[in-house]
Coordinates of C-alpha atoms and ligand atoms in Angstrom, one line a residue:
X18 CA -19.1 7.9 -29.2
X19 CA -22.2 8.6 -30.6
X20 CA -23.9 6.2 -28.7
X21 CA -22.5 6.7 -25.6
X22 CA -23.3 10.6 -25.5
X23 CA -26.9 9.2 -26.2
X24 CA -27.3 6.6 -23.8
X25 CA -25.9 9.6 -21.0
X26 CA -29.0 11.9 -22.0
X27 CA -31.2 9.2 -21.9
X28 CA -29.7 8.5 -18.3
X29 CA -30.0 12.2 -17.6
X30 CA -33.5 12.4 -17.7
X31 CA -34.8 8.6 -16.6
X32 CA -32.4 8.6 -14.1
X33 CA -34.0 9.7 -11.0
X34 CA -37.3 8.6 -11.9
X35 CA -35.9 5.0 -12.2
X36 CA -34.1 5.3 -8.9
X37 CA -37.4 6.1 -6.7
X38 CA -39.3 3.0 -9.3
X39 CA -36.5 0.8 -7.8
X40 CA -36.6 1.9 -4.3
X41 CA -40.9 1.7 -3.9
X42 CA -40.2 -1.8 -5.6
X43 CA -37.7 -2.7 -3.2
X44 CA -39.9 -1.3 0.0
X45 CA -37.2 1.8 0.6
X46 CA -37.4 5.0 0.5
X47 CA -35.1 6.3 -2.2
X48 CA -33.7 9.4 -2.6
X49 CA -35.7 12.0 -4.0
X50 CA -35.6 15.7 -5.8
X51 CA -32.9 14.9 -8.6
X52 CA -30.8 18.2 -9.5
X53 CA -28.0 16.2 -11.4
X54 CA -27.0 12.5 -11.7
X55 CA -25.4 10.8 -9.1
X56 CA -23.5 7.0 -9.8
X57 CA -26.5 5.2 -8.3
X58 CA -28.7 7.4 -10.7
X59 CA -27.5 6.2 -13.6
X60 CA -26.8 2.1 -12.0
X61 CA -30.4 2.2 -11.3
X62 CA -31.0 3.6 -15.0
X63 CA -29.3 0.7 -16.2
X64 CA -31.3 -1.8 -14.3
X65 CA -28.5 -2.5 -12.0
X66 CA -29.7 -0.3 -8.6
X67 CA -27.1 0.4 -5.8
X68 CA -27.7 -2.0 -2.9
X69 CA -24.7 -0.3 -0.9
X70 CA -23.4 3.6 -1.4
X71 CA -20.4 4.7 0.6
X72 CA -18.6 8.0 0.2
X73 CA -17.5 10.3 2.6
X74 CA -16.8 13.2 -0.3
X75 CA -20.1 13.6 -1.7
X76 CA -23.8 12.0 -2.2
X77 CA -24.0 9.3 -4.9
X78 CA -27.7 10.0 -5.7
X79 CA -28.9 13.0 -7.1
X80 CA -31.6 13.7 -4.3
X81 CA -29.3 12.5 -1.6
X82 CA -29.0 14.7 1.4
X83 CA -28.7 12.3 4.3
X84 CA -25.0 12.0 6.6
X85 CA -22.4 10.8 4.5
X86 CA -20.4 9.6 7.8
X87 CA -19.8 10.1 11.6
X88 CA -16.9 11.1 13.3
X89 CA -16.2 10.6 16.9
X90 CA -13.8 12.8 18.6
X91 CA -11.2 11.9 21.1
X92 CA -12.1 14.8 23.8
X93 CA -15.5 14.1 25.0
X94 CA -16.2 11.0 22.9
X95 CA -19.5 13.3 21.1
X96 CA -20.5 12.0 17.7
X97 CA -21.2 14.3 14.9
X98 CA -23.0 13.2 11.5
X99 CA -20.9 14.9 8.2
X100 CA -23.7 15.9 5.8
X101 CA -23.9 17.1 2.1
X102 CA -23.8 20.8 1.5
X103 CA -26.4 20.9 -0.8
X104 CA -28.9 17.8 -1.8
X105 CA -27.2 15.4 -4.1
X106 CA -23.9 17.4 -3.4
X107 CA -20.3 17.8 -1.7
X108 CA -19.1 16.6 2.2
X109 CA -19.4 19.4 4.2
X110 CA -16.1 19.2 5.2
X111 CA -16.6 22.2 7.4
X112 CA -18.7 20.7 10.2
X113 CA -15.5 18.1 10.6
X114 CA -13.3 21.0 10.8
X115 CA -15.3 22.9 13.3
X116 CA -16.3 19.8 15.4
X117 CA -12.8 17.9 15.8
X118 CA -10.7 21.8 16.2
X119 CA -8.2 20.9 18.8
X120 CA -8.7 17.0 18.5
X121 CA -8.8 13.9 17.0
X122 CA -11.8 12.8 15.5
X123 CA -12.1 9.0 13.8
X124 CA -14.2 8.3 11.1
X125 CA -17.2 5.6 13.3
X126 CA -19.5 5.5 10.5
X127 CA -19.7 5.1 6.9
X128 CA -23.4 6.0 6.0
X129 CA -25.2 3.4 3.3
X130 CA -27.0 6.4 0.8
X131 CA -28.8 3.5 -0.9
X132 CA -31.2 3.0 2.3
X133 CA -30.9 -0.2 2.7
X134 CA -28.5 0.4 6.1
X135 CA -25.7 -1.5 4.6
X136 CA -23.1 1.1 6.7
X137 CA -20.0 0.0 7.9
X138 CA -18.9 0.6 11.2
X139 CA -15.6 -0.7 13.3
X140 CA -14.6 -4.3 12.0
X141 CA -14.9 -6.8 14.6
X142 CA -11.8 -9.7 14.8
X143 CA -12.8 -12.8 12.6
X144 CA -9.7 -15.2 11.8
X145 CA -7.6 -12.6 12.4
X146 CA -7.6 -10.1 15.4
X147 CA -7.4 -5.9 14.7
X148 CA -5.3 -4.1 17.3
X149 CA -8.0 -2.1 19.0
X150 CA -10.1 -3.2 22.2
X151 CA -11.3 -6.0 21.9
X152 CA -9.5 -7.2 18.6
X153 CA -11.8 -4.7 16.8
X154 CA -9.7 -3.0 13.9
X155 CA -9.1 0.3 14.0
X156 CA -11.2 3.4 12.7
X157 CA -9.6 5.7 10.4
X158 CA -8.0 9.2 11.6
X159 CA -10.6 12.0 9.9
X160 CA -8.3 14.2 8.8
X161 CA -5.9 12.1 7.1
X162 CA -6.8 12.2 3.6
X163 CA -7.5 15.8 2.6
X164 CA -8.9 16.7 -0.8
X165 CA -11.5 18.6 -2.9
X166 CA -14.5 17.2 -5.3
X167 CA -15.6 20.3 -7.4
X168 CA -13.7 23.0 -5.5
X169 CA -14.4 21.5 -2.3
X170 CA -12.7 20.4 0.3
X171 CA -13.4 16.9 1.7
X172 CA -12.4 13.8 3.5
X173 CA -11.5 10.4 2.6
X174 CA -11.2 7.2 4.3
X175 CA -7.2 6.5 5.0
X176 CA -6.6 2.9 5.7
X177 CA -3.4 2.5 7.7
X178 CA -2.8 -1.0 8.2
X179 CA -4.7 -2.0 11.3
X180 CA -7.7 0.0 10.0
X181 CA -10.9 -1.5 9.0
X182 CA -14.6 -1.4 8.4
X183 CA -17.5 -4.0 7.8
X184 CA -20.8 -5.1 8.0
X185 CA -21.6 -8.3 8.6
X186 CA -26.0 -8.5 8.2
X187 CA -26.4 -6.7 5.5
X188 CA -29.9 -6.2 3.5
X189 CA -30.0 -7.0 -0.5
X190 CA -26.4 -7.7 -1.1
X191 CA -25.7 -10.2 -3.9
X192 CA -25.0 -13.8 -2.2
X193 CA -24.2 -17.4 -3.6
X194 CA -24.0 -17.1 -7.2
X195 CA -26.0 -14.2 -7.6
X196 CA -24.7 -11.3 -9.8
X197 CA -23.2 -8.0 -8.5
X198 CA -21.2 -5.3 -9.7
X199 CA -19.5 -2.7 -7.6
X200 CA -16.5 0.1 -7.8
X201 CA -14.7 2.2 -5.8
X202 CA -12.9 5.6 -5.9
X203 CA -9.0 4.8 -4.4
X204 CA -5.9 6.9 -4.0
X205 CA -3.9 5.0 -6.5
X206 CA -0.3 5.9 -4.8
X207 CA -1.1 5.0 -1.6
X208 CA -0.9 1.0 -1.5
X209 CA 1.4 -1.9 0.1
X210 CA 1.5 -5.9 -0.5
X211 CA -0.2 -6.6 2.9
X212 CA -3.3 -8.5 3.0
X213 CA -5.9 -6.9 1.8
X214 CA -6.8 -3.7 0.5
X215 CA -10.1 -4.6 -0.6
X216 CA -13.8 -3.1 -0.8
X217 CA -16.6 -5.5 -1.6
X218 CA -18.6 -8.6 -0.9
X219 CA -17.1 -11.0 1.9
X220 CA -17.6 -13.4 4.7
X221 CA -20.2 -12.8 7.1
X222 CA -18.9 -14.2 10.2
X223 CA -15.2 -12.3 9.4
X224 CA -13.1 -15.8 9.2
X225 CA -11.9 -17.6 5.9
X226 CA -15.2 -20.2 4.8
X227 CA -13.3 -21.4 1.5
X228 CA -12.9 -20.5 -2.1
X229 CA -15.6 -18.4 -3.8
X230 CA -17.3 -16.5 -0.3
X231 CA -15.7 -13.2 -1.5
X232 CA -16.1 -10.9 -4.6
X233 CA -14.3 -8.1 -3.9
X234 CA -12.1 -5.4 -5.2
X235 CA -8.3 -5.3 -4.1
X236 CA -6.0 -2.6 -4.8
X237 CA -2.1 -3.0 -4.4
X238 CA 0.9 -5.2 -5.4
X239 CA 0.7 -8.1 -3.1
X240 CA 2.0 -10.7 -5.1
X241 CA 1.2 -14.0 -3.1
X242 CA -1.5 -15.1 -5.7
X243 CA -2.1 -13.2 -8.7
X244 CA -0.5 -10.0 -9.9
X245 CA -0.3 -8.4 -13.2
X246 CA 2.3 -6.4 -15.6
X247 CA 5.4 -4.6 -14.5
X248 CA 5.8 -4.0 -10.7
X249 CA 2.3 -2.9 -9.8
X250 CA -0.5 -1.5 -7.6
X251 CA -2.7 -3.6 -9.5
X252 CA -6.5 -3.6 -9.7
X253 CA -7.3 -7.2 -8.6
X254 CA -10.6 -9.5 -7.6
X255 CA -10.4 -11.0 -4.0
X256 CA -12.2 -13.9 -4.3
X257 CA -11.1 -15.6 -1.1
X258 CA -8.0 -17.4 -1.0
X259 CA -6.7 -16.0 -3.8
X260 CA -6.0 -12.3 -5.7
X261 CA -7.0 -12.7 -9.3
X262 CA -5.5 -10.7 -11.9
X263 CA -7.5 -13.0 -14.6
X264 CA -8.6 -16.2 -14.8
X265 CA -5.7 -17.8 -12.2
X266 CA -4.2 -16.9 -9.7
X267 CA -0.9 -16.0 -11.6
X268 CA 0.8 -13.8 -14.0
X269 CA -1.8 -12.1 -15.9
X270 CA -0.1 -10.1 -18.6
X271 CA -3.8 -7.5 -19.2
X272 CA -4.0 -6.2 -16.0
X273 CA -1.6 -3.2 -15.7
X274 CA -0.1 -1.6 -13.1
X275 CA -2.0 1.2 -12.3
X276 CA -1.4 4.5 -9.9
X277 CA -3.4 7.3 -10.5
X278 CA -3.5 9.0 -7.8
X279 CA -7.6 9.4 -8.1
X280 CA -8.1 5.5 -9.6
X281 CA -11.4 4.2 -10.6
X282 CA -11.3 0.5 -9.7
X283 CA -13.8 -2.6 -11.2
X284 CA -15.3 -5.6 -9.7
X285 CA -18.4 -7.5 -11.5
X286 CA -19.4 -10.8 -11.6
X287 CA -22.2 -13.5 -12.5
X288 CA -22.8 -17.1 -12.8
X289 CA -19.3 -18.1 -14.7
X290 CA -18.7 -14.9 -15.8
X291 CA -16.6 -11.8 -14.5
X292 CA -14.5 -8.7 -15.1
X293 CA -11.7 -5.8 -13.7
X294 CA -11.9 -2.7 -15.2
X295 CA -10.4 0.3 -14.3
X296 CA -9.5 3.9 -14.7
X297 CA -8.6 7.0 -14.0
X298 CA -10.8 9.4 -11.9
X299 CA -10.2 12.6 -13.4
X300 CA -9.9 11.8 -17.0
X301 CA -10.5 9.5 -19.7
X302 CA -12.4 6.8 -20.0
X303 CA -12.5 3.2 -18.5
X304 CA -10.5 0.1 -19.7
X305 CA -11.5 -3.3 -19.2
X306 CA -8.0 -5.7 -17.8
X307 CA -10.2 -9.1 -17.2
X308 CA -13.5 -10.1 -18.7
X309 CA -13.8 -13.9 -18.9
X310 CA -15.1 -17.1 -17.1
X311 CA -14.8 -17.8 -13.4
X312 CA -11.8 -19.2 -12.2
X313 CA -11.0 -23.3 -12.6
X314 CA -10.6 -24.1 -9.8
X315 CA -13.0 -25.5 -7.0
X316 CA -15.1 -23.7 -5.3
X317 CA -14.7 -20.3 -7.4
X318 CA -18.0 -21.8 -10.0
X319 CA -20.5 -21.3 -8.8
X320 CA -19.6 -18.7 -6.3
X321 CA -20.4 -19.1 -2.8
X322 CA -20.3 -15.1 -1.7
X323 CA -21.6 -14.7 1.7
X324 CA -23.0 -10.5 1.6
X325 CA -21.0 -9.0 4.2
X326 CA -19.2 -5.7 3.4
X327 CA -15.7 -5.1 3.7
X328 CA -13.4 -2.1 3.6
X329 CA -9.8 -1.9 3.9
X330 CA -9.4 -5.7 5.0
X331 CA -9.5 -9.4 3.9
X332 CA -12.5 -11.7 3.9
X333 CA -11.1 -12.9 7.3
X334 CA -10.1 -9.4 8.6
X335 CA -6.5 -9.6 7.8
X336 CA -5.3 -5.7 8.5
X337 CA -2.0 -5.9 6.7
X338 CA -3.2 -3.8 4.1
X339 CA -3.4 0.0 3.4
X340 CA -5.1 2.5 0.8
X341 CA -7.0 5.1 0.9
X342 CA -11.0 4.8 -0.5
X343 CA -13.4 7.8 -1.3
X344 CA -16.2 6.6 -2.8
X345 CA -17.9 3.4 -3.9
X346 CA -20.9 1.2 -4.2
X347 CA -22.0 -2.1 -4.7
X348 CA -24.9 -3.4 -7.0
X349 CA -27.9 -5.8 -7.4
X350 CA -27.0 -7.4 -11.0
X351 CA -24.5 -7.1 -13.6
X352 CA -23.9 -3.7 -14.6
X353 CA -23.4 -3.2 -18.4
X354 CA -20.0 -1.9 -19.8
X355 CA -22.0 1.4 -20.9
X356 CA -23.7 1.7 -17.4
X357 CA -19.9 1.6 -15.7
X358 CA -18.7 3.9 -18.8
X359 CA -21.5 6.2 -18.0
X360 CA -20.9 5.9 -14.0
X361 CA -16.7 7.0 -14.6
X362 CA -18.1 10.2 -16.8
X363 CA -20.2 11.2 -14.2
X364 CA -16.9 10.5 -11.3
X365 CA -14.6 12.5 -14.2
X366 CA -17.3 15.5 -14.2
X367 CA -17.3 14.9 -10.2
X368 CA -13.7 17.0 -10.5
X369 CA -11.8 15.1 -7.7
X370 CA -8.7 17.2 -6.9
X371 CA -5.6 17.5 -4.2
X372 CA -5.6 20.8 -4.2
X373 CA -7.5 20.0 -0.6
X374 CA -3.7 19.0 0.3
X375 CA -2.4 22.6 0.2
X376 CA -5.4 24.5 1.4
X377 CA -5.4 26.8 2.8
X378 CA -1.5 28.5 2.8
X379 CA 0.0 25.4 1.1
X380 CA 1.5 28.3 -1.4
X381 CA 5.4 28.7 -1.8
X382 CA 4.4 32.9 -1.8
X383 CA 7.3 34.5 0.1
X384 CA 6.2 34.4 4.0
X385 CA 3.4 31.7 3.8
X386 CA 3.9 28.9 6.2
X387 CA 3.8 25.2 4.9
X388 CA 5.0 21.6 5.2
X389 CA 6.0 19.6 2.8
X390 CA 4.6 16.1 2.0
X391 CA 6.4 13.1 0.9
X392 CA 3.9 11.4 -2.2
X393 CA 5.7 7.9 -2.1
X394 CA 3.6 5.3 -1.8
X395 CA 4.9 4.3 1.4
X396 CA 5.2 7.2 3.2
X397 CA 2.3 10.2 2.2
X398 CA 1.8 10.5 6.2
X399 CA 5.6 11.8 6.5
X400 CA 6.6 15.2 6.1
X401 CA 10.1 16.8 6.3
X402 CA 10.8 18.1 9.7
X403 CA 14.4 19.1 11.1
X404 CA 15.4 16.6 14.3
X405 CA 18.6 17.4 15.7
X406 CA 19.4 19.8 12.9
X407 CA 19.3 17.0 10.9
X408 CA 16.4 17.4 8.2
X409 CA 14.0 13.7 8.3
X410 CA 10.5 12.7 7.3
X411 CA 8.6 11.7 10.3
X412 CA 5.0 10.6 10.5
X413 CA 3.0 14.1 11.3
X414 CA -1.1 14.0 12.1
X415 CA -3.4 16.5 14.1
X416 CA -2.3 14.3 17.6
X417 CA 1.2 14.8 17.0
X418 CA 3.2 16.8 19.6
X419 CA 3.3 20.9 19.1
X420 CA 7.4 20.2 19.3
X421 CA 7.0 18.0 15.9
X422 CA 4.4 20.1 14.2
X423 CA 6.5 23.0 14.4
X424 CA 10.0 21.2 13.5
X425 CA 7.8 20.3 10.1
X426 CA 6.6 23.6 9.3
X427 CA 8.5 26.2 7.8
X428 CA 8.4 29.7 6.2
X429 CA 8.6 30.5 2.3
X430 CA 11.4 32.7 2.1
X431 CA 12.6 34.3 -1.6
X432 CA 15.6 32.2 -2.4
X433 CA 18.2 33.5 -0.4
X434 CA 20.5 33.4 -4.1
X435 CA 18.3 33.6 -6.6
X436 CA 14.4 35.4 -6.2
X437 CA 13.0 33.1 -8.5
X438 CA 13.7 30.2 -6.3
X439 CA 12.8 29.9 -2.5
X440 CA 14.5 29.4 0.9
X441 CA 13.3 27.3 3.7
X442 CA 12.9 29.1 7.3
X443 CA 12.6 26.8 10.3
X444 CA 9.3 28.0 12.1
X445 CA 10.6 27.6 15.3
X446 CA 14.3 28.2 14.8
X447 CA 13.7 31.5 12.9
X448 CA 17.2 32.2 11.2
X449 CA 18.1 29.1 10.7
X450 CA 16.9 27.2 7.2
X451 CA 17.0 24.1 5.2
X452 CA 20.5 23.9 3.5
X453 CA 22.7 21.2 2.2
X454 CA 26.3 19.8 2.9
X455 CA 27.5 16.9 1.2
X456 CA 24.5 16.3 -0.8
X457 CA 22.5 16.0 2.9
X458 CA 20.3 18.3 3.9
X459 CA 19.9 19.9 8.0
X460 CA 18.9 23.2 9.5
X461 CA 21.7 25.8 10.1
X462 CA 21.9 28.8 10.8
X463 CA 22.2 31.1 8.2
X464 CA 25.9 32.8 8.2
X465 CA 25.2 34.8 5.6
X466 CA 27.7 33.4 3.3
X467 CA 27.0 32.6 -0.7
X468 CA 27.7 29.5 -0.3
X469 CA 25.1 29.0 2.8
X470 CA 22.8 31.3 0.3
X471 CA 23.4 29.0 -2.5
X472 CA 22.9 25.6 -0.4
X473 CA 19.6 27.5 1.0
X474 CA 18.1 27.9 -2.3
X475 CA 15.8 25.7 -3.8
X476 CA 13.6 26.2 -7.5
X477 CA 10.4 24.8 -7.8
X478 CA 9.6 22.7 -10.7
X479 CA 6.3 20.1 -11.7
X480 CA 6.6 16.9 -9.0
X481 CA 8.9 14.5 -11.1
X482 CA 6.3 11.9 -10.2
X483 CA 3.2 14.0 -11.9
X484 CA 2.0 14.9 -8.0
X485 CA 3.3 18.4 -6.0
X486 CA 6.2 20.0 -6.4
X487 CA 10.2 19.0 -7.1
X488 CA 12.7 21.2 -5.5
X489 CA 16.3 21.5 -7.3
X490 CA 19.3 22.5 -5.8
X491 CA 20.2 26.0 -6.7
X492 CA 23.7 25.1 -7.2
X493 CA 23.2 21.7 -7.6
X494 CA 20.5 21.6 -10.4
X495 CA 20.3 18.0 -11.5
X496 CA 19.8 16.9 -7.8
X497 CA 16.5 17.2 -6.3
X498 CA 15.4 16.9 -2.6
X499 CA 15.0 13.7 -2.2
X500 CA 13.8 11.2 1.0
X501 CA 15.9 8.6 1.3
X502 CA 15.6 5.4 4.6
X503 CA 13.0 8.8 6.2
X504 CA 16.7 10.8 5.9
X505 CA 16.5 14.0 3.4
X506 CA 19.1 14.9 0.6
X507 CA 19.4 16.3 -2.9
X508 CA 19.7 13.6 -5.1
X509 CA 20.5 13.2 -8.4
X510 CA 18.5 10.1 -10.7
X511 CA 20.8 8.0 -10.4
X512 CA 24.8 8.2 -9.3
X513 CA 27.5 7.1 -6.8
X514 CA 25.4 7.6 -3.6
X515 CA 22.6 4.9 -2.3
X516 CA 20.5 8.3 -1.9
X517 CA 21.0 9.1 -5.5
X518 CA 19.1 6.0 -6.3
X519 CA 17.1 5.7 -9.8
X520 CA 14.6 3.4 -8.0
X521 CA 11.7 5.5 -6.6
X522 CA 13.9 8.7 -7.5
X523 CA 10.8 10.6 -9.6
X524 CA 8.4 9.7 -6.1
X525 CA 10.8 10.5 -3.4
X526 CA 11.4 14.0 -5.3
X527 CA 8.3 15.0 -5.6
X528 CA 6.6 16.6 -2.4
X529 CA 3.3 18.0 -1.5
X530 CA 3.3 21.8 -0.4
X531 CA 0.8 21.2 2.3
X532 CA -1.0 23.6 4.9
X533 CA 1.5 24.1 7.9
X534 CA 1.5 22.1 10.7
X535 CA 1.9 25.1 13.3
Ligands
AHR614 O1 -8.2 -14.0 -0.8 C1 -7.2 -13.3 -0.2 C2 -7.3 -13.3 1.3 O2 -7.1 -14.6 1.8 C3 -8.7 -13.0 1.9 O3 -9.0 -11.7 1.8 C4 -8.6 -13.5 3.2 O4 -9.8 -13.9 3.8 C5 -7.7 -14.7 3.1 O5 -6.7 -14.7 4.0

């Protein structure tokens, strides 16, 4: 402890200066005017200097007040470069906002902060093809994955499968056997088993060369080569041709399942040597699930890596995969335990949030306007709209139609039975509210019975899952509303009904109050 709180005010103060010894070394400019610490800061401190820095919340050097990324919108195609809103600080989110109003704007470029120009842009196809022109993959909607960092409000990356980003000639990334460290800043419940969610080292021409040409980090429970304990997301390596929990490719009982919804993720490696360690964003400190030799099997010692850059794919541009990234970087030389330890304090202190979710109006205050967002893993784009006075989760995002923004947005009412609870008023069926009838739930119109009153009323409680909110039934109060196949119910944890379900029950209950949609 001790130690550790005197290696961080040794970091504190060498930190910057180490940064711009590396950078004239290297024959970059480096960033300059140090306030704070920023990730690369301290990696550079540690004799382990950022050779890649990607984040689209906030700079990762102290003296850092370049674009963090571009966006592109749909209307007039125009570009627009998201800066910091103070050196070494916070996205400003707002120059998104105000740029893409009344659009879509894509996320085209993922600055490199180290200045070395390892960006990504648009992944081109490799082995496999990505659905846009051209078999490019596809860029990443802008606005998808709200948040704040310290307060405020920013933007990360959301992968959708089909989504993807690379660079294939980059300058100073580790290659061959060379050692590397690098970690990234995920949403840790939005995952699948496609192929692969991974940020890191990979091929350069985009195709498959053979075991050992990747050293990446992969995040999700794809199970086709390694996984780890219990059911997963797991933090894994993607080492081409294979997902390593450990050592092999199989069961490897360290490596937990791991879903913080802000998840510090760990990829390192040198000659016969490497490691996953992991984390949680907001608190705590890191945990190392792997740190041994280098696989034994051919072709994975010594390690062939190649020094492209890859987010949200595999080495050979599968786009199965989806996640969500915020931040991360990639380093020349093994980075010590301490450095990463010092690096996750310096995240934890960053104060990632989700409050950027509900923001602004995202309150259940009597009269505010607000949607509400599933938190499952598979489905945090989907929020509960009213379709044929049935109440569904549908996919909602800023290019949705006006008809489906406003069937997912509804007004806070007081509970219409009890004032300590809350009533849901369609937005654009005013009178008519969210109610259930045989455990499903649909829009009616309010006939001012108690039993419509009752079946109206809904009381707030902590999301079940640790995420949002978790609505119970007023006169129902051990079933929750619950998604269930996109259809919406109360449901209890557990019971005769499919929707009452114990599998998933805690995520499908637990709901994001998020700014309207209309
Ligand atoms: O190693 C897992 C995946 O296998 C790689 O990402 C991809 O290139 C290959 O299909």
């Amino acid at each position: 402890m001790t130690k550790l709180r005197h290696l961080k005010r040794a970091l504190v103060s060498t930190g910057a200066a180490v940064a711009l010894a590396a950078g004239l070394l290297a024959g970059f400019s480096a960033p300059s005017q140090a306030a704070t610490q920023g990730p690369c800061d301290i990696y550079a401190a540690g004799g382990t200097p950022c050779v890649a820095a990607h984040s689209t919340t906030r700079a990762l050097y102290a003296g850092y007040n370049g674009p963090l990324y571009q966006v592109r919108r749909s209307s007039d195609n125009a570009t627009r470069d998201i800066g910091v809103l103070s050196t070494g600080g916070v996205a400003n989110a707002g120059t998104q906002d105000s740029f893409c109003a009344n659009t879509t704007c894509l996320i085209s470029i993922i600055y490199d902060q180290s200045g070395r120009n390892n960006r990504l842009t648009q992944a081109p196809p490799g082995g496999f093809s990505g659905p846009a022109p051209g078999g490019y993959d596809n860029l990443a909607v802008a606005t998808a994955a709200p948040i704040t960092v310290g307060g405020h409000k920013a933007y990360g990356v959301y992968v959708a499968p089909g989504t993807g980003y690379r660079n294939n000639n980059t300058n100073g990334v580790a290659t061959g056997d060379q050692p590397e460290g690098m970690y990234a800043i995920f949403d840790g419940t939005h995952y699948n088993g496609g192929c692969c969610f991974d940020y890191g080292n990979a091929e350069t021409n985009s195709r498959d060369n053979g075991n050992g040409r990747m050293e990446a980090i992969y995040f999700g429970n794809n199970k086709v080569w390694g996984y780890g304990a219990g059911n997963g997301p797991w933090i894994m390596a993607d080492l081409e041709n294979g997902l390593f929990s450990g050592v092999n490719q199989h069961y490897n009982a360290n490596d937990p399942s791991i879903s913080h919804r802000f998840l510090t993720a760990i990829v390192k490696g040198e000659p016969n040597h490497w490691a996953i360690r992991g984390g949680n964003a907001r608190s705590g400190n890191l945990s190392t699930f792997y740190n041994g030799p280098r696989p034994n099997v051919s072709g994975y010692n010594p390690m062939r890596k190649e020094g492209a850059i890859i987010l949200g794919i595999g080495g050979d541009n599968s786009v199965g995969a989806r996640g969500t990234f915020y931040e991360g970087v990639m380093t020349s030389g093994y980075p010590s335990d301490a450095t990463e330890n010092a690096v996750q304090a310096n995240i934890v202190a960053a104060g990632y949030d989700t409050s950027g979710d509900s923001n602004p109006g995202g309150t259940l205050t009597p009269g505010s306007a607000i949607s509400l967002r599933a938190t499952t893993a598979c489905c945090t784009d989907r929020y509960i709209r009213h379709q044929n006075d049935n109440a569904v989760t549908s996919v909602i995002t800023s290019s949705s139609s006006s008809l489906d923004k406003n069937d997912a947005t509804w007004i806070v009412r007081s509970g219409l039975a009890s004032s300590s609870c809350v009533s849901f008023e369609s937005k654009n069926y005013p009178g008519d509210y969210l109610r259930h009838q045989n455990y499903q739930l649909y829009r009616h119109r309010d006939d001012g019975s108690s039993l419509f009153a009752a079946d109206a009323t809904f009381c707030p409680q902590a999301g079940k899952n640790g995420q949002g909110t978790s609505f119970a039934s007023y006169n129902f109060p051990d079933r929750f509303i619950r998604h269930y196949d996109n259809t919406v119910y109360i449901a209890s944890n557990g019971g005769s009904h499919t929707f009452d379900s114990s599998s998933l029950w805690s995520d499908d209950v637990s709901w994001v109050v998020s700014q309207p949609w209309a």
